[in-house]
mmCIF file of C-alpha atoms in Angstrom:
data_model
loop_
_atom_site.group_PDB
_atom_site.id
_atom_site.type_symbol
_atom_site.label_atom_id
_atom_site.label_comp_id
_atom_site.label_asym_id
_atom_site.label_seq_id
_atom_site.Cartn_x
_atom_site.Cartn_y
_atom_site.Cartn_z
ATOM 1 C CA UNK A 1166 0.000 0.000 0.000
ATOM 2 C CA UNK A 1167 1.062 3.722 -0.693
ATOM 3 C CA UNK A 1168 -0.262 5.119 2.514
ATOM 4 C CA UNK A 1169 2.152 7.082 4.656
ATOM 5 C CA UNK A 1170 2.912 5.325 7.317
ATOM 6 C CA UNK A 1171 5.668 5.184 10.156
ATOM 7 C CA UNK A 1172 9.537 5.163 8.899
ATOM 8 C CA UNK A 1173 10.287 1.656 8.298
ATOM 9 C CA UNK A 1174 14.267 -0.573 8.400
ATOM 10 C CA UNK A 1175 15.244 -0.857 5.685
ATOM 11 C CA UNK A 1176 14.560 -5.120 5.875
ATOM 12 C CA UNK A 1177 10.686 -3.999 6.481
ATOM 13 C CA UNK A 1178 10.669 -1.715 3.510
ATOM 14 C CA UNK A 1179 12.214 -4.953 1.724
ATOM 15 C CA UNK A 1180 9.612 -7.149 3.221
ATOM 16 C CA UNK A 1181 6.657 -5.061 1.834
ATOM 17 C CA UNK A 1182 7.963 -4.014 -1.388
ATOM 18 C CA UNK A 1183 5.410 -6.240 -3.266
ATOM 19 C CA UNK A 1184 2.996 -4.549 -1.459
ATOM 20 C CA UNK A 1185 3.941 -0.766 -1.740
ATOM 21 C CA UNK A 1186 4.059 -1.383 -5.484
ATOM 22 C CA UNK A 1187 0.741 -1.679 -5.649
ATOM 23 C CA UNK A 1188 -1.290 1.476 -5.995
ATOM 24 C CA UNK A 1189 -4.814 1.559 -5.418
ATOM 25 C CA UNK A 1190 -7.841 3.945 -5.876
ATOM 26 C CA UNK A 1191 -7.663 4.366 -1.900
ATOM 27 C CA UNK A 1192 -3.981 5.822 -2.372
ATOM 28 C CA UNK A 1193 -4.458 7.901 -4.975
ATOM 29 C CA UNK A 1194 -7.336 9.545 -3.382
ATOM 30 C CA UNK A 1195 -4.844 10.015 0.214
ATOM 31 C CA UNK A 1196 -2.698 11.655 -2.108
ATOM 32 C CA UNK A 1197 -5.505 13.716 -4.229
ATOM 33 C CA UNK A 1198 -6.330 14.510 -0.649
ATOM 34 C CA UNK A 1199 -2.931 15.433 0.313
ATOM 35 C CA UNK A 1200 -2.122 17.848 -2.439
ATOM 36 C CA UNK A 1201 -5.326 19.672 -2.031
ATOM 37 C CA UNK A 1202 -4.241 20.587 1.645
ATOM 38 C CA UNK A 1203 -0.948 21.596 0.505
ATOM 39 C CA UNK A 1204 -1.907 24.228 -1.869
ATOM 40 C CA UNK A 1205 -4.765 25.489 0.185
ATOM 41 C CA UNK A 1206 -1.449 26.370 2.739
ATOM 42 C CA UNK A 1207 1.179 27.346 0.437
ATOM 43 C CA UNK A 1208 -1.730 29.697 -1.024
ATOM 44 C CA UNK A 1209 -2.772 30.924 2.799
ATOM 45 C CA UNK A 1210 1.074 31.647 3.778
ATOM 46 C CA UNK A 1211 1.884 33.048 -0.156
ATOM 47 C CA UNK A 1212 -0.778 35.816 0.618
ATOM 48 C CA UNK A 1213 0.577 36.430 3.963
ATOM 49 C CA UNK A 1214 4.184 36.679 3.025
ATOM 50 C CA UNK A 1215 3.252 38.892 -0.099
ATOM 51 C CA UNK A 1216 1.582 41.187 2.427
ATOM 52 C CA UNK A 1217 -0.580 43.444 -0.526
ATOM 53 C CA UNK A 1218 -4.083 42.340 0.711
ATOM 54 C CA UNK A 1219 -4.141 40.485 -2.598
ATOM 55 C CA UNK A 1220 -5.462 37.389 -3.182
ATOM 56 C CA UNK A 1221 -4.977 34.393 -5.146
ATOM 57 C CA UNK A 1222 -7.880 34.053 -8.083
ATOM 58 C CA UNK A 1223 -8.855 30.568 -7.920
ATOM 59 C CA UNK A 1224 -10.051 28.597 -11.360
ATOM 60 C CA UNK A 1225 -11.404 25.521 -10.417
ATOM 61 C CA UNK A 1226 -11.779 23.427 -13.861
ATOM 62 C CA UNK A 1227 -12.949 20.109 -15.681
ATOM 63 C CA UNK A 1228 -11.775 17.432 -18.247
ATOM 64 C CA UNK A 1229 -15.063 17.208 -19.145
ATOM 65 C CA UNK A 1230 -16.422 15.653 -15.838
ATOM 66 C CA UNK A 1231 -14.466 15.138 -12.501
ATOM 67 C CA UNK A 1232 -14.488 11.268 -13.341
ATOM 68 C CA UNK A 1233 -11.941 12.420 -15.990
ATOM 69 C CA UNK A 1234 -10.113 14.848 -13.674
ATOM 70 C CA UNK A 1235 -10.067 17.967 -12.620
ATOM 71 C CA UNK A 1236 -7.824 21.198 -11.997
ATOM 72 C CA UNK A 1237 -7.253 23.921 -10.044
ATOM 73 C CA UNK A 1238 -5.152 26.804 -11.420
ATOM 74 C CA UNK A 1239 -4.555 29.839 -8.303
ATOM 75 C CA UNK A 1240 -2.633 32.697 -9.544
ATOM 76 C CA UNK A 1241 -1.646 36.261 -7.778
ATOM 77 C CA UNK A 1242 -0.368 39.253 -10.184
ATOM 78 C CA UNK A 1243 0.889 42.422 -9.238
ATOM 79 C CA UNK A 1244 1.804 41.441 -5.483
ATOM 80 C CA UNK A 1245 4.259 43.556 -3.125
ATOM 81 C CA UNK A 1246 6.449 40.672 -3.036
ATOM 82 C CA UNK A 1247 5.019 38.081 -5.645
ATOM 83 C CA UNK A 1248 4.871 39.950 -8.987
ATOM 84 C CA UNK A 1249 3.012 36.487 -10.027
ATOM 85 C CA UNK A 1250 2.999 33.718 -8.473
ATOM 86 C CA UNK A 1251 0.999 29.951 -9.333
ATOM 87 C CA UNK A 1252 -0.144 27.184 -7.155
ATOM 88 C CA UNK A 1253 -2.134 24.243 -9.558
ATOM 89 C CA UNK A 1254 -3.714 20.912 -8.999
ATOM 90 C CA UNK A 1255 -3.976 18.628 -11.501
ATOM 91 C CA UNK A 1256 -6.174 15.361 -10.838
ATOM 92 C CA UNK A 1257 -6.057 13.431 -14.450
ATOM 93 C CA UNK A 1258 -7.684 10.106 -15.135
ATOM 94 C CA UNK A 1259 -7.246 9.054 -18.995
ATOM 95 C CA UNK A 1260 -5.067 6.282 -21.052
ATOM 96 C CA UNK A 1261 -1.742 7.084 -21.846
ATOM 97 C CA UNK A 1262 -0.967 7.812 -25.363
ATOM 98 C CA UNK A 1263 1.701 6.190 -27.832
ATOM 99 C CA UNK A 1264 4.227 9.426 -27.339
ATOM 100 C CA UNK A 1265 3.297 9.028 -23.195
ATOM 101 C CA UNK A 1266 4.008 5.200 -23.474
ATOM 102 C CA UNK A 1267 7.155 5.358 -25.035
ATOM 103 C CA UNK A 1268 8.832 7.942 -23.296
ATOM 104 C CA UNK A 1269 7.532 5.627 -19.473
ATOM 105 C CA UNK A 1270 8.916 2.568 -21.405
ATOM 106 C CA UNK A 1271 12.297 4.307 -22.472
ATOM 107 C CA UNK A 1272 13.126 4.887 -18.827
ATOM 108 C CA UNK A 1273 12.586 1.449 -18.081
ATOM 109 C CA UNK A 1274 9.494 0.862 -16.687
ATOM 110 C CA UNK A 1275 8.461 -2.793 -18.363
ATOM 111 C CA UNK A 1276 5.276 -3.063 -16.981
ATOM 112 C CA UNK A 1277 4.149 0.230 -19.637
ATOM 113 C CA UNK A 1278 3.030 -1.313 -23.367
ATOM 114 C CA UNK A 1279 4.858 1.533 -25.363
ATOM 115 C CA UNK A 1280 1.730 0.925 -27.889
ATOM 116 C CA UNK A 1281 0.243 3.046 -25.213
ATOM 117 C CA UNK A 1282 -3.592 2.628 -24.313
ATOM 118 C CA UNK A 1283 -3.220 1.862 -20.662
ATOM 119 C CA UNK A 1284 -5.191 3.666 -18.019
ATOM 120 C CA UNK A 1285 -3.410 5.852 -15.953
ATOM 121 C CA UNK A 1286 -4.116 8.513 -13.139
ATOM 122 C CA UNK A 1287 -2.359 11.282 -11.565
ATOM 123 C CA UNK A 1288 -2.139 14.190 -8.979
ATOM 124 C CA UNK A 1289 0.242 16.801 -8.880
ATOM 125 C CA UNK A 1290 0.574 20.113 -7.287
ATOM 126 C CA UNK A 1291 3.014 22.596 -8.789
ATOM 127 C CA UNK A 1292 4.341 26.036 -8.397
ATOM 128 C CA UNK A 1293 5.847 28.690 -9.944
ATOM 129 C CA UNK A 1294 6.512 32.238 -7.313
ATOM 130 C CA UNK A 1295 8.249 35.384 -10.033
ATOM 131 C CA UNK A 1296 9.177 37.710 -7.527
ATOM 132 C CA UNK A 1297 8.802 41.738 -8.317
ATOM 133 C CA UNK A 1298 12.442 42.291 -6.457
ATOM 134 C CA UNK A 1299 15.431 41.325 -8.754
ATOM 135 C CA UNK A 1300 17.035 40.169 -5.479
ATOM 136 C CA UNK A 1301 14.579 37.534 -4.842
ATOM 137 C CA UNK A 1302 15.079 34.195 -6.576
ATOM 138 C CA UNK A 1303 12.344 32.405 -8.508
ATOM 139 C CA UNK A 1304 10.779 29.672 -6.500
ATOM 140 C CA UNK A 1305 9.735 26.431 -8.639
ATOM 141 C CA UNK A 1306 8.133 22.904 -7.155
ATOM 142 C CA UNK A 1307 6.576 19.919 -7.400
ATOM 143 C CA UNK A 1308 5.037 16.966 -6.040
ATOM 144 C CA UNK A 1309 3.355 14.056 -8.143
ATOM 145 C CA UNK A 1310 2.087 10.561 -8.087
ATOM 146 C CA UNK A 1311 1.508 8.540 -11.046
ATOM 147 C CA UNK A 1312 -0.448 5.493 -11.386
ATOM 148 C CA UNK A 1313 -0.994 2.963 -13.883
ATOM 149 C CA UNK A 1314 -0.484 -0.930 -14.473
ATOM 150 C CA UNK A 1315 -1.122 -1.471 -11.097
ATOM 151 C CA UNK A 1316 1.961 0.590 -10.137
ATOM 152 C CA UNK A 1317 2.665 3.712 -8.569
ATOM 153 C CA UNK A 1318 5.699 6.350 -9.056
ATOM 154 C CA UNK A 1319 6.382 9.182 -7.327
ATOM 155 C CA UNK A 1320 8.081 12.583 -8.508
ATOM 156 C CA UNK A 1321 8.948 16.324 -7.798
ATOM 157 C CA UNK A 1322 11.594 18.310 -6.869
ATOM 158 C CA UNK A 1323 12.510 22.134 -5.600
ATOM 159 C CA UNK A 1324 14.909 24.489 -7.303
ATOM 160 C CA UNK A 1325 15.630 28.075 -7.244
ATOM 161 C CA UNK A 1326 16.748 30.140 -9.794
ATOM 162 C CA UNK A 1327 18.013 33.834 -8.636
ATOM 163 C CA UNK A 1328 19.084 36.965 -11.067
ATOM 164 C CA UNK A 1329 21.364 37.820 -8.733
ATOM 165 C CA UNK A 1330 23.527 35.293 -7.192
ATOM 166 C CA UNK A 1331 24.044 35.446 -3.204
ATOM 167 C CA UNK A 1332 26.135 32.652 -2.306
ATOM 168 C CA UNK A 1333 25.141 31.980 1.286
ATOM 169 C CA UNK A 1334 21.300 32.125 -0.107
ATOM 170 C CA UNK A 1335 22.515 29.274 -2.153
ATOM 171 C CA UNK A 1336 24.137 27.700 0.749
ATOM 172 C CA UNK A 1337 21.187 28.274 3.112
ATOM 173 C CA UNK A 1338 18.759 26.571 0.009
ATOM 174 C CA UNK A 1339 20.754 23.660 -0.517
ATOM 175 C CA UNK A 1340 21.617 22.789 3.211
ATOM 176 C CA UNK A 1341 17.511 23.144 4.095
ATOM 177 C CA UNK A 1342 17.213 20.222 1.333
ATOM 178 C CA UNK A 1343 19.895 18.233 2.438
ATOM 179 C CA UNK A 1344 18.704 17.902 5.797
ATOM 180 C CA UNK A 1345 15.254 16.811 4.304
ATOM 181 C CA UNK A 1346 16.481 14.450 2.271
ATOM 182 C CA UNK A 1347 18.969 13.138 5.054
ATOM 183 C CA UNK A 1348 16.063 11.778 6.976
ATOM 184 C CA UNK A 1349 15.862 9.224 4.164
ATOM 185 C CA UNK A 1350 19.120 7.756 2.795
ATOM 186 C CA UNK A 1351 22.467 9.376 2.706
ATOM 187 C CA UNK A 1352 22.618 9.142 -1.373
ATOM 188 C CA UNK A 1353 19.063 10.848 -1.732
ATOM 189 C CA UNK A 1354 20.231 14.493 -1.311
ATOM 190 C CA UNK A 1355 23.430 14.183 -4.254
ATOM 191 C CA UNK A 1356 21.480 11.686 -6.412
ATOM 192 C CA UNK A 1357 18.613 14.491 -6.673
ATOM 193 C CA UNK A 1358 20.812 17.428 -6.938
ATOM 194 C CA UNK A 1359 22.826 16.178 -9.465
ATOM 195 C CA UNK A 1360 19.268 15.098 -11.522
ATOM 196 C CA UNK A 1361 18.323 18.807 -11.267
ATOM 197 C CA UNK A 1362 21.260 20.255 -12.677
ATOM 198 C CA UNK A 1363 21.068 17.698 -15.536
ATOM 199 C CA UNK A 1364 17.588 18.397 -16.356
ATOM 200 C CA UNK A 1365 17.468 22.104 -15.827
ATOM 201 C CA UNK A 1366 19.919 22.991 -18.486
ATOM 202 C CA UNK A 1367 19.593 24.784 -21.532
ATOM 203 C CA UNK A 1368 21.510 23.279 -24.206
ATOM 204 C CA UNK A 1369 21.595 26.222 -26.592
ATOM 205 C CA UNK A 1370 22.804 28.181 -24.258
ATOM 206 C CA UNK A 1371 25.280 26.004 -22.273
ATOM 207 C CA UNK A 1372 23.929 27.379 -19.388
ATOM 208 C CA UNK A 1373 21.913 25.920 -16.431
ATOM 209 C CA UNK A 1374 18.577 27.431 -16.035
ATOM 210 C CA UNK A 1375 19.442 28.376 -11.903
ATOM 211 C CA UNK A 1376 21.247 27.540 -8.867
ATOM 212 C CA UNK A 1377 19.451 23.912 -8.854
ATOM 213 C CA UNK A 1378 17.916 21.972 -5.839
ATOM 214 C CA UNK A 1379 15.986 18.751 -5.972
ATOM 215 C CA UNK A 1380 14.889 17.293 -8.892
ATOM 216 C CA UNK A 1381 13.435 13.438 -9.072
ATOM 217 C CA UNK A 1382 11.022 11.146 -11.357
ATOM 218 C CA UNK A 1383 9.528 7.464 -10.915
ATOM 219 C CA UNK A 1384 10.324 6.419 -7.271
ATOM 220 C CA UNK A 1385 8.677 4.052 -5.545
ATOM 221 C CA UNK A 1386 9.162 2.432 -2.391
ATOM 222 C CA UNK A 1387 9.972 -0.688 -3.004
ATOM 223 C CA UNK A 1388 13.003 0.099 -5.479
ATOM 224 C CA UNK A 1389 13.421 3.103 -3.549
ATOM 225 C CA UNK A 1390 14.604 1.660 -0.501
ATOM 226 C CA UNK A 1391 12.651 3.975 2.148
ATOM 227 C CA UNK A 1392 9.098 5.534 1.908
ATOM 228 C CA UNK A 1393 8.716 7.427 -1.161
ATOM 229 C CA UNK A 1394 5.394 8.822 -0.045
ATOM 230 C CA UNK A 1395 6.831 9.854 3.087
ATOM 231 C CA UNK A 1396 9.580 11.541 1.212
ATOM 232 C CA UNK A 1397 7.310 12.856 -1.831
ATOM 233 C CA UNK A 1398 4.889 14.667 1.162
ATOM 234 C CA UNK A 1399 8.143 16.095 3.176
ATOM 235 C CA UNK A 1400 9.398 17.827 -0.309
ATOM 236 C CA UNK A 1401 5.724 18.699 -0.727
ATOM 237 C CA UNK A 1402 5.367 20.446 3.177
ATOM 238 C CA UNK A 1403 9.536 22.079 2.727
ATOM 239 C CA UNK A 1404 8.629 23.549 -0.466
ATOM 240 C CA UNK A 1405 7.987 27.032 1.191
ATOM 241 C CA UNK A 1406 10.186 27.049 4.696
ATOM 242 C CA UNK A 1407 13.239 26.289 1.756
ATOM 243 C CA UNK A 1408 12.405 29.891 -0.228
ATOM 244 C CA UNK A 1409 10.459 32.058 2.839
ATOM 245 C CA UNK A 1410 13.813 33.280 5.012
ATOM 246 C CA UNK A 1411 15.358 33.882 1.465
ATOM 247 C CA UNK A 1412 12.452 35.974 -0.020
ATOM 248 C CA UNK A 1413 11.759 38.267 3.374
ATOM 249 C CA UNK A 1414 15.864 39.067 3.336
ATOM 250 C CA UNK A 1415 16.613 40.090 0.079
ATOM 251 C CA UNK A 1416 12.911 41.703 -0.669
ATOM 252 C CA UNK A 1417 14.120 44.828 1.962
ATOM 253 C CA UNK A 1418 17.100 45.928 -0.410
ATOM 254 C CA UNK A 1419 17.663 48.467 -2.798
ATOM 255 C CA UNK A 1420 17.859 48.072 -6.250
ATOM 256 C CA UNK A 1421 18.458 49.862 -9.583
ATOM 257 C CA UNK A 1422 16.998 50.139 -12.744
ATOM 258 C CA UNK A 1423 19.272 48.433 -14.203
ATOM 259 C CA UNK A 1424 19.224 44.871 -11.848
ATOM 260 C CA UNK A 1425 15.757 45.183 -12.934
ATOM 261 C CA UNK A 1426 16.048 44.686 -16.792
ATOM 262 C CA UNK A 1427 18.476 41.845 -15.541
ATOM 263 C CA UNK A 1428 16.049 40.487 -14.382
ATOM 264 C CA UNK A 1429 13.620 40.410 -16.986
ATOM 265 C CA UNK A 1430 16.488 39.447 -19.293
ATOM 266 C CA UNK A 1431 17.092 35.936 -17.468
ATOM 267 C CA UNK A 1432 13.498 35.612 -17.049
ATOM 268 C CA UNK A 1433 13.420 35.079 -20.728
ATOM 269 C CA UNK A 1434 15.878 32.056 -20.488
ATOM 270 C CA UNK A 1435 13.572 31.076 -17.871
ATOM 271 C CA UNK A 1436 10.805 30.804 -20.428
ATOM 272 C CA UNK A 1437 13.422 29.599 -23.262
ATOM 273 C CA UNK A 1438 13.553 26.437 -21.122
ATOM 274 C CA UNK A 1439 10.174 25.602 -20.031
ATOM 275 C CA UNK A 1440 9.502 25.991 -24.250
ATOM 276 C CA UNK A 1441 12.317 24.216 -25.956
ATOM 277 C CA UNK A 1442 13.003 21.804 -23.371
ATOM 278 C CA UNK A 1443 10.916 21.236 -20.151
ATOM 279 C CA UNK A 1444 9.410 17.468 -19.863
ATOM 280 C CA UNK A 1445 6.075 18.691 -18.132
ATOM 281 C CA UNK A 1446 5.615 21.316 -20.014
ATOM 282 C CA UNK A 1447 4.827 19.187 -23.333
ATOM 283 C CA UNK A 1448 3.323 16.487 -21.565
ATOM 284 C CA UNK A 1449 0.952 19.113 -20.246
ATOM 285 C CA UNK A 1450 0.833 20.321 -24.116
ATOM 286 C CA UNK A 1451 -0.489 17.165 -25.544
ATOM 287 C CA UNK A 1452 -4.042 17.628 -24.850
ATOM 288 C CA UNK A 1453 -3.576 19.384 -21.736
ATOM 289 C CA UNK A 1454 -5.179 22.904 -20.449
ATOM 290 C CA UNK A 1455 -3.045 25.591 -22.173
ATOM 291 C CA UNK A 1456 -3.692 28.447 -19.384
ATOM 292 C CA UNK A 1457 -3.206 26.182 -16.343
ATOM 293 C CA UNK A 1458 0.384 25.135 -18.526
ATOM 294 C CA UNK A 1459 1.113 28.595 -19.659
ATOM 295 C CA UNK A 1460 0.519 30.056 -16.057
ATOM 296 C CA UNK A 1461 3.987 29.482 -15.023
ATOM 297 C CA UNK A 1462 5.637 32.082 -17.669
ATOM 298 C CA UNK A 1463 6.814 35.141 -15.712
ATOM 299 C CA UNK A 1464 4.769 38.674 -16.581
ATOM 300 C CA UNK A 1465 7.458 40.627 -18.225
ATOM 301 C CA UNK A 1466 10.008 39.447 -19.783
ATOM 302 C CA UNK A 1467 13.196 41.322 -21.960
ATOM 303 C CA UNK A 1468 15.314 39.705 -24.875
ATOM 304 C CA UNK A 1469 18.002 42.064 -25.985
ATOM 305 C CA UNK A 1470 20.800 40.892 -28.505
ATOM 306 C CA UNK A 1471 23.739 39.283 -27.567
ATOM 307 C CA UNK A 1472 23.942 40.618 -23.830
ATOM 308 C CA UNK A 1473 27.154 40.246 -21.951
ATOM 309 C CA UNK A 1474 27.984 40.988 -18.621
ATOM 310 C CA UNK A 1475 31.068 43.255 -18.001
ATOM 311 C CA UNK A 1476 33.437 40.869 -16.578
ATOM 312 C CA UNK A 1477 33.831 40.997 -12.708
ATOM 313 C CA UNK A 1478 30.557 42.090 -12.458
ATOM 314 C CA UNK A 1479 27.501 40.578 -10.134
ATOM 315 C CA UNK A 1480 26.219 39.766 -13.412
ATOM 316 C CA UNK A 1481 29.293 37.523 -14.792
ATOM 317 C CA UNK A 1482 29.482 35.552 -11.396
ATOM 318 C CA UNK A 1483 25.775 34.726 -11.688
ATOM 319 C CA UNK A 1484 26.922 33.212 -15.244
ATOM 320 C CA UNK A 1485 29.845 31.333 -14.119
ATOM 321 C CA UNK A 1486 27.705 29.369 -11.809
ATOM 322 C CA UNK A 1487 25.204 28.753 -14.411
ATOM 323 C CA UNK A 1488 27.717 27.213 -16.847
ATOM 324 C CA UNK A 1489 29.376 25.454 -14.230
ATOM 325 C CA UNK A 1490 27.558 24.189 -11.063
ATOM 326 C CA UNK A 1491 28.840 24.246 -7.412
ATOM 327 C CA UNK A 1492 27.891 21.798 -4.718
ATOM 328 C CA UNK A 1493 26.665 24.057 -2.363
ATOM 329 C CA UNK A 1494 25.687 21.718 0.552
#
């Protein structure tokens, strides 16, 4: 079963791997249930931190009827400290198509016909916080079950990506994520570090998209070796305690005009990414709801030609640690 229960040894997680394979309509709905509380909190404490009086609009849609799924997209614009900001549920029950199939088969999983046809289900909550303060990193996260074939795989992740780099923010992110991860197996913190700075990376550019963080797809317990619920819901409940100390430090500073169109320049490799590249971003594309999708572009963005960064400047060292990551934790 994929309820969250008590940490188990590492021989009882063995013992019950069969078992925690297995996901069943009483598990997805814990976890439907789960993600629902989460973003009704990250939007409650979002408001507060913004501190504008304004308020999330909240789009509650259908795939037709809720036995198909459902959504619900929240978005703030033109916050004191969120310039826009996105918390969205996604509830989807449908069969997976061929290109869905193949790409689930590709990474291994044998029990997925890459003909494709199989029904599947899933929940996810996901954000996206663009701060108005060049100072203040972007916030992106995840959490996500998948079900089909009787199985069940967990995913998510947690990284930041600043304008402006501030090394002990970096520090202070990573370090909050290792000690999460900790909690479950020495390996988990490096493993899923190193996934995020392979996946967010912009090829074109040779540049990673920001400073990194968690990144993970397809766990379950059984292979996993510990709880991957457990784990799935921590990442879910550390998604805003990672960013919040961050967010209230830097938003008190001065800035210039100038770190502002920074700004709005690397927001536009921010959406270069999330076009050319990102994973969910075309699965959501291939039949999914274009606004809820879409919502996660930032509000202004700037593309000038050719820009480079005098060298030496806070603008350079942001660079070098996009072309080359640092282990920060």
């Amino acid at each position: 079963m994929l309820r969250r229960r008590p940490a188990s040894t590492p021989t009882a997680v063995a013992q019950d791997a069969a078992a925690t394979a297995i996901g069943s309509d009483e598990d997805f709905k814990g976890f439907e249930k789960y993600v629902l509380d989460l973003q009704e909190r990250i939007l409650t404490e979002a408001e507060q931190l913004d501190g504008s009086g304004r308020k999330f609009l909240r789009d509650r849609w259908s795939r037709g009827s809720d036995n198909a799924g459902y959504g619900i997209t929240c978005v703030l614009e033109g916050g004191d400290l969120l310039e826009k900001a996105a918390a969205n549920i996604s509830i989807i029950h449908g069969q997976l198509s061929p290109q869905r199939a193949q790409a689930m088969s590709s990474r291994g999983r044998a029990d997925i016909d890459p003909k494709g046809g199989q029904p599947y289900s899933a929940a996810a909550m996901s954000l996206v916080f663009h701060a108005a303060h060049p100072l203040v990193p972007t916030l992106r996260a995840d959490v996500r079950l998948f079900q089909v074939a009787g199985n069940a795989w967990f995913g998510g992740g947690c990284d930041l990506t600043p304008s402006y780099l501030f090394e002990e923010d970096a520090a202070e992110f990573h370090a909050h994520w290792k000690a999460v991860c900790d909690k479950y197996a020495p390996h988990v913190y490096p493993d899923f570090k190193a996934w995020c700075d392979k996946y967010f990376y912009i090829p074109c550019r040779k540049e990673h998209r920001g400073i990194g963080g968690l990144f993970f797809d397809d766990i379950a317990t059984g292979e996993a070796g510990y709880d991957a619920e457990a784990f799935v819901r921590d990442v879910g409940d550390n998604i805003l305690p990672s960013w919040r100390a961050i967010a209230e430090r830097r938003r008190r500073l001065p800035y210039t005009d100038s770190q502002r169109q920074w700004q709005l320049t690397r927001r536009g490799r921010y959406l270069e990414f999330n076009l050319l590249y990102d994973r969910g971003v075309k699965f959501g594309l291939d039949g999914g709801r274009v606004e809820s999708i879409m919502v996660s572009a930032p509000p202004l963005i700037a593309w000038k030609y050719d820009v480079r960064p005098d060298e030496g400047s806070d603008e350079a060292r942001l660079l070098d640690v996009l072309r080359q990551p640092r282990e920060w934790a």
